[in-house]
PDB file of C-alpha atoms in Angstrom:
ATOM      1  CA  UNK A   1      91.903  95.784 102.302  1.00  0.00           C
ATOM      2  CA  UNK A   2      91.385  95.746 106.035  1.00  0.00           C
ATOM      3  CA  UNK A   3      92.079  91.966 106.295  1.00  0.00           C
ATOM      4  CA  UNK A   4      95.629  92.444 104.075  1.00  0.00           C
ATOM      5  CA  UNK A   5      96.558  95.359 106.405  1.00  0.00           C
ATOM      6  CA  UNK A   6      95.700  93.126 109.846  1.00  0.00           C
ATOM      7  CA  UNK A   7      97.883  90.309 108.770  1.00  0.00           C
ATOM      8  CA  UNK A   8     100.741  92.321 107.745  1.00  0.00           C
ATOM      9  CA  UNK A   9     100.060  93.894 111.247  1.00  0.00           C
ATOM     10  CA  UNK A  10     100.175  90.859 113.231  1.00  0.00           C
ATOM     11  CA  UNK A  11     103.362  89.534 110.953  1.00  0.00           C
ATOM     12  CA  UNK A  12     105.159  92.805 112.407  1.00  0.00           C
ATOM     13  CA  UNK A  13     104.207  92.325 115.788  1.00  0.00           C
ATOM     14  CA  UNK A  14     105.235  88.889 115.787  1.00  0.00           C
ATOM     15  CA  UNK A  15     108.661  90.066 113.987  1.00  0.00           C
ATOM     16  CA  UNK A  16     108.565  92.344 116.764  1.00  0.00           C
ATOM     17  CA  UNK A  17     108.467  89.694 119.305  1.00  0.00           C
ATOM     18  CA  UNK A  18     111.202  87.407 117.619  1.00  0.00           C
ATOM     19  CA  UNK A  19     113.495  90.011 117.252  1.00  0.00           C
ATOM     20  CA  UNK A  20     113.349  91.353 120.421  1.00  0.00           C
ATOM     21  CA  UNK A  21     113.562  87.572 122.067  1.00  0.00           C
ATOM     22  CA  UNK A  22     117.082  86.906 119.773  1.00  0.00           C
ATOM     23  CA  UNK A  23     118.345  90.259 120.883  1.00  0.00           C
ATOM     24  CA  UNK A  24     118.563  92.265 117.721  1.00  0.00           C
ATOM     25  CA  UNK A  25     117.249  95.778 116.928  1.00  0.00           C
ATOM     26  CA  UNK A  26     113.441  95.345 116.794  1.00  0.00           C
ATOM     27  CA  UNK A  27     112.144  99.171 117.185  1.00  0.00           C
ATOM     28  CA  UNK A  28     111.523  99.234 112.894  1.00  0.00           C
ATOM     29  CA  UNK A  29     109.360  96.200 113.519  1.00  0.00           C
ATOM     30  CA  UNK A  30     107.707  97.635 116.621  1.00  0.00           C
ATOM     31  CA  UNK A  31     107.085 100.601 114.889  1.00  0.00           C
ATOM     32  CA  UNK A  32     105.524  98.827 111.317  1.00  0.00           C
ATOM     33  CA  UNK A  33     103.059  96.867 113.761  1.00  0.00           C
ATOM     34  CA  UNK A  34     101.704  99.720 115.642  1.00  0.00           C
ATOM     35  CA  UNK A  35     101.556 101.658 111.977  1.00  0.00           C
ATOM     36  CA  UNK A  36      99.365  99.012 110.194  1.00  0.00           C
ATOM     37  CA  UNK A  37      97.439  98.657 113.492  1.00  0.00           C
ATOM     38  CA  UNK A  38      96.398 102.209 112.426  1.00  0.00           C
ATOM     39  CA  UNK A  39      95.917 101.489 108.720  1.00  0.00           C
ATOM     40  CA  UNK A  40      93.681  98.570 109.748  1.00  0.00           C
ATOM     41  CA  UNK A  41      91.414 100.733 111.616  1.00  0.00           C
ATOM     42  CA  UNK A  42      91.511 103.530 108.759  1.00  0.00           C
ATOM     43  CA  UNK A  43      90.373 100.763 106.103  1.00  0.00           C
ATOM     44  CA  UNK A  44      87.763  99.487 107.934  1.00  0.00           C
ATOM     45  CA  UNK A  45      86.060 102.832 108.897  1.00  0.00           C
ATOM     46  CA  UNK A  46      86.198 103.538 105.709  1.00  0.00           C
ATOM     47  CA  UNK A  47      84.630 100.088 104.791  1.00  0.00           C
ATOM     48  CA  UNK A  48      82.210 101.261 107.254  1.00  0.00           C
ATOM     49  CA  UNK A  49      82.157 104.411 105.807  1.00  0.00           C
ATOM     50  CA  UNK A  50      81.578 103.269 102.067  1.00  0.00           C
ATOM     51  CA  UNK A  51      78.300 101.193 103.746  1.00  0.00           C
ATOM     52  CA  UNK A  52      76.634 103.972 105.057  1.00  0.00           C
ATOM     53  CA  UNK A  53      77.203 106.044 101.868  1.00  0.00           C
ATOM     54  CA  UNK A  54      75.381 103.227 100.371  1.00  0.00           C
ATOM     55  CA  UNK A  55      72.623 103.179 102.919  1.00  0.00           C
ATOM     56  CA  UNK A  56      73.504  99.527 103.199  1.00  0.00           C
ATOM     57  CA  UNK A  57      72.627  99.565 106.966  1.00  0.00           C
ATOM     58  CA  UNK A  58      72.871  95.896 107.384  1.00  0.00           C
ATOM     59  CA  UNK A  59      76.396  95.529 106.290  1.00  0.00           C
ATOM     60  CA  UNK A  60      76.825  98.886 109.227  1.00  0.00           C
ATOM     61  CA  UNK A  61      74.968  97.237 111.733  1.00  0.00           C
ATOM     62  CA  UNK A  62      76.746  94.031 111.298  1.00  0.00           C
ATOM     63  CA  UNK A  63      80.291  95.586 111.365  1.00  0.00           C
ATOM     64  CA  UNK A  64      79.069  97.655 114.393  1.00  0.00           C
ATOM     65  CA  UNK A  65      78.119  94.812 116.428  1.00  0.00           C
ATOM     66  CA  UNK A  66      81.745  93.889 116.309  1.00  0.00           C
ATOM     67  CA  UNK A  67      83.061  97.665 117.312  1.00  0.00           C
ATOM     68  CA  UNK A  68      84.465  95.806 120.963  1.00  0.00           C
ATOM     69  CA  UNK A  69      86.840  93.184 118.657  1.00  0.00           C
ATOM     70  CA  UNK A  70      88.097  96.621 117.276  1.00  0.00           C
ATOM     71  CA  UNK A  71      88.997  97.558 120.487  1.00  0.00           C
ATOM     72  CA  UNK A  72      89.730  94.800 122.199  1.00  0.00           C
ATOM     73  CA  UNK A  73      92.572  94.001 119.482  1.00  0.00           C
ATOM     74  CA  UNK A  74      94.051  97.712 119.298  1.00  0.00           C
ATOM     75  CA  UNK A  75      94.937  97.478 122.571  1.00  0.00           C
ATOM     76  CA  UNK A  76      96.115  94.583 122.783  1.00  0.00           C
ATOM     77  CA  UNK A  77      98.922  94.840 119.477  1.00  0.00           C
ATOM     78  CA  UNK A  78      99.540  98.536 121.483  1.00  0.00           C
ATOM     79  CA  UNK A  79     100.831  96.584 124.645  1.00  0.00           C
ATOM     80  CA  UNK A  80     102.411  93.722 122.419  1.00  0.00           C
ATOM     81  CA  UNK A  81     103.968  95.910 120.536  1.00  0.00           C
ATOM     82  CA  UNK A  82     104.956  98.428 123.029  1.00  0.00           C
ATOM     83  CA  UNK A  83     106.165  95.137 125.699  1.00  0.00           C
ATOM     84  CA  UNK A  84     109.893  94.685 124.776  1.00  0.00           C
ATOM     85  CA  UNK A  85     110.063  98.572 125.178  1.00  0.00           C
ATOM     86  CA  UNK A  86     108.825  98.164 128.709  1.00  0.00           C
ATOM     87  CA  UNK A  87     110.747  95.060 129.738  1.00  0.00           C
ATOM     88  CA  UNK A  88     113.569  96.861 128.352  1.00  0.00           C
ATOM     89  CA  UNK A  89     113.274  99.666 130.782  1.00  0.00           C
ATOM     90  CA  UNK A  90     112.722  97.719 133.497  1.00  0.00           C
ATOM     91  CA  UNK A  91     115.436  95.649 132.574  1.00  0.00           C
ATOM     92  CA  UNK A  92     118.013  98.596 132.471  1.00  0.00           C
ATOM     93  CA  UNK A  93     116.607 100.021 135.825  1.00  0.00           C
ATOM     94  CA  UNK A  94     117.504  96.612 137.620  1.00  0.00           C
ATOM     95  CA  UNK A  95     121.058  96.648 136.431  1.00  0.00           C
ATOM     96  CA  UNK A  96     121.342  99.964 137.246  1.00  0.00           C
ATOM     97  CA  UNK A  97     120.250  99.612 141.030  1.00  0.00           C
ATOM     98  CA  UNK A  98     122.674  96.335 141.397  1.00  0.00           C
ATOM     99  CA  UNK A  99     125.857  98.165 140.270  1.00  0.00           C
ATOM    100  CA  UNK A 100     124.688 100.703 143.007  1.00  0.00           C
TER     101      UNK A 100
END
């Protein structure tokens, strides 16, 4: 389940990124990718979970050893995600200061 949820994650974030590049509305899109970011993590803890309700500590320790890809990859769909907001911003603060 965790794989389907990742790759509908990173098809949002990239829908986030082409919609934001053409111009059009992409805070739904934004919004979807952080949100299955989330439901990613929740599957596989619960994959992780399901293993250790098992006592299949193998299949733990294996997922374990790759707790820093976890990471590594929330963060980095959060600031994907979150980058047209920010370019936005600064975007609308440089306009501002040269009508000034």
């Amino acid at each position: 389940m965790w794989i389907i949820l990742g790759f509908i994650a990173i098809a949002a974030t990239l829908i986030n990124i082409y919609l934001f590049s053409t111009g059009k509305d992409y805070r739904l899109a934004m919004a979807a990718g952080l949100s299955f970011t989330a439901l990613t993590l929740c599957a596989e803890i619960s994959f992780v979970a399901g293993q250790a309700e098992r006592e299949d500590w193998s299949a733990v320790r294996e997922v374990v050893h790759y707790q820093w890809a976890l990471w590594g990859l929330t963060i980095a769909s959060i600031f994907i995600n979150v980058l047209p907001v920010l370019i936005e911003r600064k975007d609308k603060k440089n306009k501002l200061n040269a009508t000034s």
